[in-house]
Amino acid sequence: MSEDQPTERARALRSIPILTGLVGAVLLAGGVVLALYSQFVAAPIPVPFHGDFTETADFPFRLVRAALVVAGAAALIGAVVLVLGRRGDERAASVGAGGALAILFVLGGGLWFAVAADIPSTYQRLTSDFVVTPRASSAIAALALAISGALLTFVFVVQPTGPVPRWWALAAALVVGVIPVLGAAGFAVRFGDDSVSSDHLTAEAAPEIAAPAVLGSEKFRLQIPADPDLGHRILVTRSGFVVATPAGLAHYDGATGTERWRYLRGNISTDSVWNRLDDTTYLRAEDVVLTKWRNIGWMAFDAATGELLWTGEDFADDPRSTTGGHLLATISSETGRVTRYDARTGREMWSIAGESAKCTAAPSQVGTTMTAIYRVARCGDGEAATVVVTAFDPMSGEVRDTRSFPTPAAVRAMSTGVRVFDSGFVWVECHREGAVDTEIFLPPNVPLSAAIVDSSREYSDLEEADSTSALVSSDNSDPNAGLGDRWEVLSAVGEVLWTELEMTTPATGAMYVEDRAELLADRVVVLILDDGFELRSWDRSTGREGPAVPITIGPDGDPRVTTTSGSLIVIASDRNGRGSEIIGFG
């Protein structure tokens, strides 16, 4: 018994190189897995391949490439020595010696690359200027595992001829190898987690409530403070409204004014990652809030829950202008090419070429509704000028319909205006030299053959529209005054507009705000300025005016009126950028 113990101990000592090589093989395999994860799965760091970050733009990829080269070379050398270096003859000895030299060369190359890449300072520069993702941290961990695995493989290559270890020793070596791999994966996840830099609160989706049919009493008043140096924007959604600031987003319930969800980052005064307000938009058809962040790129949130849907994706690579309306699409100002994206995934759905060369007198305009995408192009000149409207299927991009509208003497230097209302009503306005402008009224879910063309109103403006009617002001001799002398609710019947309701002049004072009117189910509501702001309303069936509702806001308030889930709201933004006040009416 005492003679067997020294023998067993000697056997265990001679098998250490093999066990070390097994641990090294596990580390090499872990390095390869993390490298592939970094390159093909982890979210990219939105570093531009130009400017100050040219040299660091492909930093993770260079680490991945080095890790794969080191791991692949070390594994190949180890496999050759395992097959040929354990035969015990002179050739096996030369194989082992050659393998040792080769692995030393691989190790030296890997260590030299790690030093030359200046990993600590480069990583710090990236993560201090750009949003953190697991791509860089997992690439660093992959290279560390590859070099460590190559070092342990060297121990095996130097002495590959020991006895085969016991099964329990092999199992222990596997466990020893797996532990640092799991630690490296944990490092990659921890240092690639951007959630620690943000306050992200989500909510359960709530049912949408119809806007009130009549103008009710005030039911909530919400103060939105803001830094005048940073600014803010307020976007109305189906279920409420979003307040966008450089620090992020906060969504409020339209019926109660209470916060539902938010996505806010840390101290943006010292952080180079912040929300670009001008690019924040709401896409009603897919209920998505789309934001663009400096040094992150595009981020899309579910407007009902606040869930982050995607970052980057195909849309991030499209430099063209986004279109107005309910869907996510872009248009080229030079060629008129329209590209449609799925707002909930960010992926391209289809792309179609622009109009012919004769329709490039002015840039094409695009309006998107929940059921169609309309491209409006100016074609021809002089008396032969026309506006060509093309309707596309939003899912397939197939052309549903095309119609040409005569617009003689159209102003060549001015683009045709396209406006899409929340109801899906589309209004196209074409300016004409020395003549009344041509308007095209297109109610939702109707073919272009049912579009209504009108050139009978001077200084006409479409204030608001629901699914069948439009509130139009016109006949103002001074267009800078803002309010028309004649206000009508026009209903679309066949190919004509008939006056459903003509109201008295809403105000005598000047008005310089847009979005100042709403069509409720039973009332027309107009925000006016006449010795202070007030809401005035008219019964849609009788035209009878109801009592005015005064609006008390700050002296620098610039109000607008709109509807959302369960409320008619007045949004009064301070002209000096010091914040906003939101007032909800039932």
Coordinates of C-alpha atoms in Angstrom, one line a residue:
M1 CA 0.0 0.0 0.0
S2 CA 2.8 2.4 0.9
E3 CA 4.5 1.5 -2.5
D4 CA 1.4 2.4 -4.5
Q5 CA 1.1 5.9 -3.0
P6 CA 4.4 7.2 -4.4
T7 CA 3.6 5.7 -7.7
E8 CA 0.1 7.3 -7.8
R9 CA 1.7 10.6 -6.8
A10 CA 4.3 10.4 -9.5
R11 CA 1.6 9.6 -12.1
A12 CA -0.4 12.6 -11.0
L13 CA 2.6 14.9 -11.3
R14 CA 3.5 13.6 -14.8
S15 CA -0.1 14.2 -16.0
I16 CA -0.1 17.9 -14.9
P17 CA 0.9 19.1 -18.4
I18 CA -2.1 17.3 -20.0
L19 CA -4.5 18.7 -17.4
T20 CA -3.0 22.1 -17.9
G21 CA -3.5 21.7 -21.7
L22 CA -7.1 20.7 -21.1
V23 CA -7.7 23.9 -19.1
G24 CA -6.1 25.9 -21.8
A25 CA -8.3 24.3 -24.4
V26 CA -11.4 25.3 -22.4
L27 CA -10.1 28.9 -22.2
L28 CA -9.5 28.9 -26.0
A29 CA -13.0 27.7 -26.7
G30 CA -14.4 30.3 -24.3
G31 CA -12.4 33.0 -26.1
V32 CA -13.7 31.9 -29.5
V33 CA -17.3 31.9 -28.2
L34 CA -17.0 35.4 -26.7
A35 CA -15.3 36.7 -29.9
L36 CA -18.1 35.4 -32.1
Y37 CA -20.6 36.9 -29.6
S38 CA -18.9 40.3 -29.8
Q39 CA -18.8 40.3 -33.6
F40 CA -22.2 38.9 -34.5
V41 CA -24.6 39.2 -31.5
A42 CA -23.6 42.1 -29.2
A43 CA -25.0 45.5 -30.0
P44 CA -22.6 47.7 -31.8
I45 CA -21.0 50.9 -30.5
P46 CA -22.2 53.7 -32.7
V47 CA -18.8 55.0 -33.5
P48 CA -18.5 56.9 -36.8
F49 CA -15.9 55.7 -39.2
H50 CA -14.6 59.2 -39.7
G51 CA -13.5 62.2 -37.7
D52 CA -11.8 62.0 -34.3
F53 CA -12.6 58.3 -33.8
T54 CA -11.3 56.9 -37.1
E55 CA -8.6 54.9 -35.4
T56 CA -10.9 53.5 -32.7
A57 CA -14.0 52.8 -34.8
D58 CA -13.1 49.2 -35.5
F59 CA -11.4 48.6 -32.0
P60 CA -13.7 45.7 -31.0
F61 CA -13.3 44.0 -34.4
R62 CA -9.5 44.2 -34.2
L63 CA -9.6 42.6 -30.7
V64 CA -12.0 39.9 -32.0
R65 CA -9.7 39.2 -35.0
A66 CA -6.6 38.9 -32.7
A67 CA -8.5 36.6 -30.3
L68 CA -9.5 34.3 -33.1
V69 CA -6.0 34.2 -34.6
V70 CA -4.4 33.4 -31.2
A71 CA -7.0 30.8 -30.2
G72 CA -7.0 29.2 -33.7
A73 CA -3.2 29.0 -33.9
A74 CA -2.8 27.7 -30.3
A75 CA -5.5 25.1 -30.8
L76 CA -3.9 23.9 -34.1
I77 CA -0.5 23.6 -32.5
G78 CA -1.9 21.8 -29.5
A79 CA -3.8 19.4 -31.7
V80 CA -0.7 18.6 -33.8
V81 CA 1.4 17.9 -30.7
L82 CA -1.4 15.8 -29.2
V83 CA -1.5 13.6 -32.3
L84 CA 2.2 13.4 -33.2
G85 CA 4.1 14.4 -30.0
R86 CA 3.0 11.5 -27.8
R87 CA 4.5 8.6 -29.7
G88 CA 7.7 8.6 -27.8
D89 CA 10.1 8.5 -30.8
E90 CA 12.6 11.0 -32.1
R91 CA 10.1 12.5 -34.5
A92 CA 7.7 13.1 -31.7
A93 CA 10.4 15.0 -29.8
S94 CA 11.1 17.3 -32.8
V95 CA 7.3 17.9 -33.1
G96 CA 7.2 18.9 -29.4
A97 CA 10.1 21.3 -29.8
G98 CA 8.7 22.9 -32.9
G99 CA 5.3 23.2 -31.2
A100 CA 6.9 24.9 -28.2
L101 CA 8.6 27.5 -30.5
A102 CA 5.4 28.0 -32.5
I103 CA 3.3 28.6 -29.4
L104 CA 5.9 31.0 -28.0
F105 CA 5.6 32.9 -31.3
V106 CA 1.8 33.0 -31.0
L107 CA 2.0 34.1 -27.4
G108 CA 4.5 36.9 -28.2
G109 CA 2.3 38.1 -31.0
G110 CA -0.8 38.2 -28.9
L111 CA 0.9 40.0 -26.0
W112 CA 2.5 42.5 -28.4
F113 CA -0.9 43.2 -30.0
A114 CA -2.5 43.7 -26.6
V115 CA 0.1 46.2 -25.6
A116 CA 0.1 48.0 -29.0
A117 CA -3.7 48.3 -28.9
D118 CA -3.5 50.3 -25.7
I119 CA -6.6 48.6 -24.5
P120 CA -7.3 50.4 -21.3
S121 CA -7.1 54.0 -22.6
T122 CA -8.9 53.1 -25.9
Y123 CA -11.7 51.4 -24.0
Q124 CA -12.0 54.3 -21.6
R125 CA -12.2 56.8 -24.5
L126 CA -14.9 54.8 -26.2
T127 CA -17.1 54.3 -23.2
S128 CA -16.8 57.9 -22.0
D129 CA -17.9 59.3 -25.4
F130 CA -20.3 56.6 -26.6
V131 CA -23.0 54.4 -25.1
V132 CA -21.7 51.2 -23.4
T133 CA -22.5 47.9 -25.1
P134 CA -21.1 44.4 -24.6
R135 CA -19.2 44.5 -27.9
A136 CA -16.0 46.0 -26.7
S137 CA -16.0 44.3 -23.2
S138 CA -16.6 40.9 -24.7
A139 CA -13.9 41.4 -27.3
I140 CA -11.4 42.3 -24.5
A141 CA -12.5 39.2 -22.5
A142 CA -12.1 37.0 -25.6
L143 CA -8.6 38.2 -26.2
A144 CA -7.7 37.7 -22.5
L145 CA -9.0 34.1 -22.6
A146 CA -7.2 33.4 -25.9
I147 CA -3.9 34.5 -24.6
S148 CA -4.4 32.7 -21.3
G149 CA -5.4 29.6 -23.1
A150 CA -2.4 29.8 -25.4
L151 CA -0.1 30.1 -22.3
L152 CA -1.5 27.0 -20.7
T153 CA -1.3 25.2 -24.1
F154 CA 2.4 26.0 -24.1
V155 CA 2.8 24.0 -20.8
F156 CA 1.2 21.0 -22.5
V157 CA 3.3 21.3 -25.7
V158 CA 6.6 21.4 -23.8
Q159 CA 5.8 18.0 -22.1
P160 CA 3.1 16.2 -24.0
T161 CA 4.1 12.6 -23.1
G162 CA 2.7 12.2 -19.6
P163 CA 0.2 9.5 -18.6
V164 CA -3.5 9.9 -19.2
P165 CA -5.0 11.4 -16.1
R166 CA -7.8 9.7 -14.1
W167 CA -11.4 10.7 -15.1
W168 CA -11.9 12.7 -11.9
A169 CA -8.8 14.7 -12.7
L170 CA -10.1 15.4 -16.2
A171 CA -13.4 16.5 -14.8
A172 CA -11.7 18.8 -12.3
A173 CA -9.6 20.4 -15.1
L174 CA -12.8 21.1 -17.0
V175 CA -14.3 22.8 -14.0
V176 CA -11.2 24.8 -13.5
G177 CA -11.3 25.9 -17.1
V178 CA -15.0 26.8 -17.1
I179 CA -14.7 29.1 -14.0
P180 CA -12.5 31.8 -15.7
V181 CA -14.7 31.5 -18.8
L182 CA -17.8 32.3 -16.8
G183 CA -15.9 35.1 -15.0
A184 CA -14.9 36.6 -18.4
A185 CA -18.5 36.4 -19.6
G186 CA -19.7 38.1 -16.4
F187 CA -17.1 40.8 -17.0
A188 CA -18.3 41.4 -20.5
V189 CA -21.9 41.6 -19.4
R190 CA -21.2 43.9 -16.4
F191 CA -19.1 46.4 -18.2
G192 CA -21.3 46.3 -21.3
D193 CA -24.5 47.0 -19.4
D194 CA -25.8 50.5 -20.2
S195 CA -28.8 50.2 -18.0
V196 CA -26.7 51.5 -15.0
S197 CA -26.5 54.8 -16.9
S198 CA -30.2 55.2 -17.3
D199 CA -33.4 55.4 -15.3
H200 CA -35.8 53.2 -17.3
L201 CA -39.3 52.6 -15.9
T202 CA -41.9 50.8 -18.0
A203 CA -45.6 50.4 -17.6
E204 CA -48.4 48.0 -18.5
A205 CA -50.3 48.9 -21.7
A206 CA -53.5 50.8 -20.8
P207 CA -56.7 50.9 -23.0
E208 CA -57.2 53.9 -25.1
I209 CA -60.1 56.2 -24.1
A210 CA -62.0 58.2 -26.7
A211 CA -61.5 62.0 -26.6
P212 CA -64.4 63.9 -25.0
A213 CA -67.3 64.7 -27.3
V214 CA -67.8 68.1 -25.8
L215 CA -65.6 70.7 -24.0
G216 CA -65.7 69.9 -20.3
S217 CA -64.1 71.4 -17.2
E218 CA -60.5 71.4 -16.3
K219 CA -59.4 68.1 -14.7
F220 CA -55.6 68.4 -14.4
R221 CA -52.8 70.9 -14.7
L222 CA -49.2 69.7 -15.0
Q223 CA -46.1 71.9 -14.8
I224 CA -43.2 70.7 -16.9
P225 CA -40.0 72.5 -15.7
A226 CA -37.2 72.8 -18.2
D227 CA -33.7 74.4 -18.5
P228 CA -33.9 77.2 -21.1
D229 CA -30.4 76.3 -22.3
L230 CA -31.4 72.7 -23.0
G231 CA -34.9 73.0 -24.3
H232 CA -37.7 70.4 -24.4
R233 CA -40.5 69.1 -26.8
I234 CA -44.0 67.7 -26.1
L235 CA -45.4 65.1 -28.5
V236 CA -49.0 63.9 -28.3
T237 CA -49.5 60.1 -28.5
R238 CA -52.6 57.9 -28.6
S239 CA -52.5 57.3 -24.9
G240 CA -51.1 60.6 -23.6
F241 CA -48.1 62.8 -24.3
V242 CA -44.3 62.5 -24.2
V243 CA -42.0 65.2 -22.8
A244 CA -38.7 65.0 -24.6
T245 CA -35.6 66.6 -23.1
P246 CA -31.9 66.1 -23.7
A247 CA -31.9 63.8 -20.7
G248 CA -34.6 61.5 -22.2
L249 CA -38.3 60.9 -22.3
A250 CA -41.2 60.9 -19.9
H251 CA -44.7 59.7 -20.9
Y252 CA -47.8 61.0 -19.1
D253 CA -51.3 59.5 -19.2
G254 CA -53.7 61.6 -21.3
A255 CA -56.7 61.1 -19.0
T256 CA -55.1 61.9 -15.7
G257 CA -51.8 63.7 -16.3
T258 CA -49.8 61.1 -14.3
E259 CA -46.5 59.7 -15.4
R260 CA -46.6 56.3 -16.9
W261 CA -43.1 55.5 -18.1
R262 CA -39.7 57.2 -18.5
Y263 CA -36.3 56.7 -20.0
L264 CA -33.8 59.2 -18.5
R265 CA -30.0 59.2 -18.5
G266 CA -27.6 60.7 -16.0
N267 CA -26.1 64.1 -15.8
I268 CA -26.1 65.1 -19.4
S269 CA -24.0 68.2 -18.6
T270 CA -21.0 66.0 -18.2
D271 CA -22.1 63.1 -20.4
S272 CA -21.6 63.1 -24.1
V273 CA -24.7 61.0 -24.7
W274 CA -27.9 63.0 -24.9
N275 CA -31.2 63.1 -26.8
R276 CA -31.4 65.2 -29.9
L277 CA -34.8 66.9 -29.4
D278 CA -35.4 68.0 -33.0
D279 CA -35.3 64.3 -34.2
T280 CA -37.7 63.0 -31.7
T281 CA -40.9 61.9 -33.4
Y282 CA -44.1 59.9 -32.8
L283 CA -45.4 57.3 -35.3
R284 CA -49.1 56.9 -34.6
A285 CA -49.8 53.9 -36.8
E286 CA -47.3 51.7 -34.9
D287 CA -47.5 53.6 -31.6
V288 CA -43.7 54.2 -31.4
V289 CA -41.7 57.1 -30.1
L290 CA -38.5 57.4 -32.1
T291 CA -35.5 59.3 -30.7
K292 CA -32.0 60.0 -31.8
W293 CA -29.2 60.2 -29.3
R294 CA -25.8 61.7 -29.7
N295 CA -23.2 58.9 -29.6
I296 CA -25.9 56.2 -29.4
G297 CA -28.0 56.7 -32.6
W298 CA -31.6 55.9 -33.0
M299 CA -33.7 54.3 -30.2
A300 CA -37.3 53.3 -30.5
F301 CA -39.8 52.9 -27.6
D302 CA -43.2 51.4 -27.4
A303 CA -45.4 54.5 -26.7
A304 CA -47.8 52.5 -24.6
T305 CA -45.4 50.7 -22.3
G306 CA -42.0 52.5 -22.6
E307 CA -40.3 49.2 -23.7
L308 CA -37.1 49.8 -25.7
L309 CA -37.8 48.1 -29.1
W310 CA -34.6 48.6 -30.9
T311 CA -31.4 50.6 -31.2
G312 CA -29.7 51.1 -34.6
E313 CA -31.0 48.5 -37.1
D314 CA -31.4 49.3 -40.8
F315 CA -33.0 52.7 -40.3
A316 CA -29.8 53.9 -38.5
D317 CA -27.9 53.7 -41.8
D318 CA -30.4 55.8 -43.8
P319 CA -29.2 59.5 -44.0
R320 CA -32.3 60.7 -45.8
S321 CA -35.1 62.8 -44.3
T322 CA -37.9 61.1 -42.5
T323 CA -41.4 61.8 -43.8
G324 CA -44.3 63.2 -42.0
G325 CA -47.3 61.2 -40.8
H326 CA -48.1 58.0 -39.1
L327 CA -45.4 55.5 -40.5
L328 CA -41.6 55.4 -40.6
A329 CA -40.3 56.2 -44.0
T330 CA -37.7 58.3 -45.6
I331 CA -37.5 60.2 -48.9
S332 CA -34.5 61.4 -51.0
S333 CA -34.8 65.1 -51.8
E334 CA -32.8 64.5 -55.0
T335 CA -34.4 61.4 -56.5
G336 CA -37.7 61.1 -54.7
R337 CA -36.9 57.5 -53.7
V338 CA -39.2 56.3 -50.8
T339 CA -38.0 53.7 -48.3
R340 CA -40.4 52.2 -45.8
Y341 CA -39.3 50.8 -42.4
D342 CA -41.0 48.8 -39.7
A343 CA -41.1 51.3 -36.8
R344 CA -41.2 48.4 -34.2
T345 CA -38.1 46.6 -35.6
G346 CA -36.2 49.4 -37.4
R347 CA -35.8 47.0 -40.4
E348 CA -36.3 48.0 -44.0
M349 CA -39.5 46.7 -45.6
W350 CA -39.2 48.1 -49.1
S351 CA -37.8 50.9 -51.3
I352 CA -39.1 52.4 -54.5
A353 CA -37.6 54.8 -57.1
G354 CA -38.7 58.3 -57.5
E355 CA -40.8 60.0 -60.2
S356 CA -39.6 60.6 -63.7
A357 CA -37.2 63.4 -64.6
K358 CA -40.1 65.7 -65.6
C359 CA -41.3 65.7 -62.0
T360 CA -38.2 67.2 -60.4
A361 CA -39.2 70.9 -60.5
A362 CA -39.4 70.8 -56.7
P363 CA -38.6 68.1 -54.2
S364 CA -41.2 65.4 -53.8
Q365 CA -43.2 65.3 -50.5
V366 CA -44.5 62.2 -48.7
G367 CA -47.3 61.8 -46.2
T368 CA -48.0 58.6 -44.4
T369 CA -51.2 57.4 -42.9
M370 CA -52.1 54.2 -41.1
T371 CA -53.4 52.7 -44.4
A372 CA -51.4 54.3 -47.2
I373 CA -48.3 56.2 -48.2
Y374 CA -48.7 59.2 -50.5
R375 CA -46.0 60.7 -52.6
V376 CA -46.7 64.1 -54.0
A377 CA -44.6 65.3 -56.9
R378 CA -44.7 68.5 -59.0
C379 CA -44.6 67.8 -62.7
G380 CA -44.4 70.2 -65.7
D381 CA -44.4 74.0 -65.9
G382 CA -46.7 76.9 -66.7
E383 CA -50.2 76.0 -67.8
A384 CA -49.2 72.4 -68.1
A385 CA -48.1 72.1 -64.4
T386 CA -49.6 69.2 -62.5
V387 CA -49.4 67.6 -59.1
V388 CA -49.0 63.8 -59.3
V389 CA -50.1 61.9 -56.2
T390 CA -49.2 58.2 -55.9
A391 CA -50.6 56.0 -53.3
F392 CA -48.5 53.0 -52.1
D393 CA -49.5 50.0 -50.1
P394 CA -47.6 50.5 -46.7
M395 CA -46.9 46.8 -46.3
S396 CA -45.7 45.8 -49.8
G397 CA -44.8 49.1 -51.5
E398 CA -47.0 48.2 -54.5
V399 CA -48.6 51.2 -56.3
R400 CA -52.3 51.3 -55.4
D401 CA -53.3 54.3 -57.4
T402 CA -51.9 57.4 -59.2
R403 CA -53.8 60.6 -60.1
S404 CA -52.6 63.8 -61.8
F405 CA -54.2 67.1 -60.6
P406 CA -53.9 70.1 -62.9
T407 CA -52.3 73.1 -61.1
P408 CA -51.6 75.7 -63.8
A409 CA -49.2 78.5 -63.0
A410 CA -47.9 76.7 -60.0
V411 CA -45.1 78.5 -58.2
R412 CA -42.0 76.7 -59.4
A413 CA -39.8 77.8 -56.4
M414 CA -42.2 76.5 -53.8
S415 CA -42.7 72.8 -52.8
T416 CA -46.2 71.4 -52.6
G417 CA -47.3 71.2 -48.9
V418 CA -48.5 67.9 -47.5
R419 CA -50.1 67.7 -44.1
V420 CA -51.4 64.5 -42.4
F421 CA -53.8 64.8 -39.5
D422 CA -54.2 62.3 -36.6
S423 CA -57.4 61.0 -38.2
G424 CA -55.6 60.1 -41.4
F425 CA -57.1 63.0 -43.4
V426 CA -54.5 64.3 -45.9
W427 CA -54.4 67.9 -47.2
V428 CA -52.2 68.9 -50.1
E429 CA -51.7 72.6 -50.9
C430 CA -50.1 73.9 -54.2
H431 CA -49.3 77.6 -54.5
R432 CA -50.1 79.3 -57.8
E433 CA -48.9 82.5 -59.4
G434 CA -51.6 85.2 -59.4
A435 CA -54.4 82.8 -58.6
V436 CA -56.1 81.1 -55.7
D437 CA -54.1 78.2 -54.4
T438 CA -55.2 74.7 -55.3
E439 CA -56.1 72.4 -52.4
I440 CA -56.6 68.6 -52.5
F441 CA -58.7 67.1 -49.7
L442 CA -58.2 63.3 -49.2
P443 CA -60.3 61.7 -46.4
P444 CA -58.9 58.5 -44.9
N445 CA -59.4 55.1 -46.5
V446 CA -60.7 56.4 -49.9
P447 CA -59.2 56.0 -53.3
L448 CA -57.5 58.9 -55.1
S449 CA -60.5 59.1 -57.4
A450 CA -62.5 60.3 -54.4
A451 CA -60.0 63.1 -53.6
I452 CA -61.6 66.6 -53.7
V453 CA -59.9 69.5 -55.5
D454 CA -60.8 73.0 -54.6
S455 CA -59.5 76.4 -55.7
S456 CA -62.3 78.7 -54.4
R457 CA -60.8 80.0 -51.1
E458 CA -58.2 82.7 -50.6
Y459 CA -55.7 82.4 -47.9
S460 CA -57.2 79.0 -47.0
D461 CA -55.8 76.9 -44.1
L462 CA -56.9 73.5 -42.9
E463 CA -57.0 73.8 -39.1
E464 CA -58.2 70.3 -38.2
A465 CA -59.8 67.2 -39.7
D466 CA -61.5 64.1 -38.5
S467 CA -62.4 61.0 -40.6
T468 CA -65.0 62.8 -42.7
S469 CA -64.9 66.6 -42.0
A470 CA -62.4 69.4 -42.2
L471 CA -62.3 72.7 -40.3
V472 CA -61.1 75.4 -42.8
S473 CA -60.4 79.1 -42.3
S474 CA -60.2 81.4 -45.3
D475 CA -60.9 84.8 -46.8
N476 CA -58.4 86.9 -44.8
S477 CA -57.0 89.8 -46.6
D478 CA -54.0 89.9 -44.3
P479 CA -52.5 86.3 -44.1
N480 CA -50.1 87.4 -41.4
A481 CA -53.0 88.0 -39.0
G482 CA -53.4 84.3 -38.6
L483 CA -57.2 83.9 -38.3
G484 CA -59.5 83.8 -41.3
D485 CA -62.7 85.8 -41.5
R486 CA -64.6 82.7 -42.6
W487 CA -64.6 79.5 -40.7
E488 CA -66.4 76.4 -42.0
V489 CA -66.7 72.7 -41.2
L490 CA -66.6 71.0 -44.5
S491 CA -67.8 67.5 -45.1
A492 CA -66.7 65.3 -47.9
V493 CA -69.5 63.8 -50.0
G494 CA -68.6 62.1 -53.2
E495 CA -66.2 64.4 -55.0
V496 CA -67.5 67.7 -53.5
L497 CA -67.2 69.5 -50.2
W498 CA -70.3 70.9 -48.6
T499 CA -70.5 73.3 -45.7
E500 CA -71.7 71.3 -42.7
L501 CA -71.3 74.4 -40.4
E502 CA -70.3 78.0 -40.9
M503 CA -69.2 79.8 -37.7
T504 CA -69.0 83.4 -36.7
T505 CA -65.5 84.9 -36.7
P506 CA -63.9 83.3 -33.7
A507 CA -61.9 86.4 -32.6
T508 CA -61.0 89.9 -33.4
G509 CA -57.5 89.8 -32.0
A510 CA -54.5 88.5 -33.9
M511 CA -53.4 84.9 -33.4
Y512 CA -50.0 83.5 -34.1
V513 CA -50.2 79.9 -33.0
E514 CA -50.7 76.7 -35.0
D515 CA -52.8 73.8 -33.8
R516 CA -55.4 76.1 -32.4
A517 CA -58.6 74.2 -33.2
E518 CA -60.1 70.7 -32.6
L519 CA -63.0 68.8 -34.0
L520 CA -64.7 66.9 -31.2
A521 CA -67.6 64.5 -31.9
D522 CA -70.2 67.1 -31.0
R523 CA -68.4 70.4 -30.8
V524 CA -65.8 72.6 -32.6
V525 CA -63.3 74.0 -30.2
V526 CA -61.0 76.9 -31.1
L527 CA -58.3 78.5 -29.0
I528 CA -58.3 82.2 -29.4
L529 CA -56.7 85.4 -28.1
D530 CA -59.1 88.1 -27.2
D531 CA -58.1 89.9 -24.0
G532 CA -56.4 86.7 -22.8
F533 CA -56.5 83.2 -24.1
E534 CA -59.8 81.3 -24.0
L535 CA -61.4 78.2 -25.5
R536 CA -64.6 78.8 -27.5
S537 CA -66.8 76.1 -28.9
W538 CA -69.7 75.7 -31.3
D539 CA -72.3 72.9 -31.6
R540 CA -71.6 71.0 -34.8
S541 CA -75.3 70.3 -35.4
T542 CA -76.7 73.8 -34.8
G543 CA -73.8 76.1 -35.0
R544 CA -74.7 77.6 -31.6
E545 CA -71.8 79.0 -29.7
G546 CA -71.2 77.8 -26.1
P547 CA -69.7 79.7 -23.2
A548 CA -66.1 80.7 -23.4
V549 CA -63.6 78.9 -21.1
P550 CA -60.7 81.3 -20.0
I551 CA -57.2 79.7 -20.0
T552 CA -54.9 81.0 -17.3
I553 CA -51.3 80.6 -18.3
G554 CA -48.0 82.5 -17.7
P555 CA -47.3 85.8 -19.5
D556 CA -44.9 84.1 -21.9
G557 CA -47.1 81.1 -22.7
D558 CA -47.5 80.0 -26.3
P559 CA -50.5 77.6 -26.2
R560 CA -51.9 75.0 -28.6
V561 CA -54.8 72.6 -28.3
T562 CA -55.1 69.0 -29.2
T563 CA -56.8 65.7 -28.1
T564 CA -55.5 62.5 -26.7
S565 CA -56.8 59.6 -24.7
G566 CA -59.7 60.8 -22.6
S567 CA -58.9 64.5 -22.8
L568 CA -58.7 67.7 -24.7
I569 CA -55.4 69.3 -23.7
V570 CA -53.9 72.7 -23.9
I571 CA -50.1 72.8 -24.1
A572 CA -48.6 76.2 -23.2
S573 CA -44.9 76.3 -23.8
D574 CA -42.9 79.2 -22.5
R575 CA -41.5 81.3 -25.3
N576 CA -38.2 81.6 -23.4
G577 CA -37.9 77.9 -23.0
R578 CA -38.4 77.8 -19.2
G579 CA -40.9 75.0 -19.3
S580 CA -44.5 74.1 -20.3
E581 CA -47.9 73.9 -18.7
I582 CA -50.3 71.2 -19.8
I583 CA -54.0 71.6 -18.9
G584 CA -56.4 68.7 -19.4
F585 CA -60.2 69.1 -20.0
G586 CA -62.7 66.3 -19.7

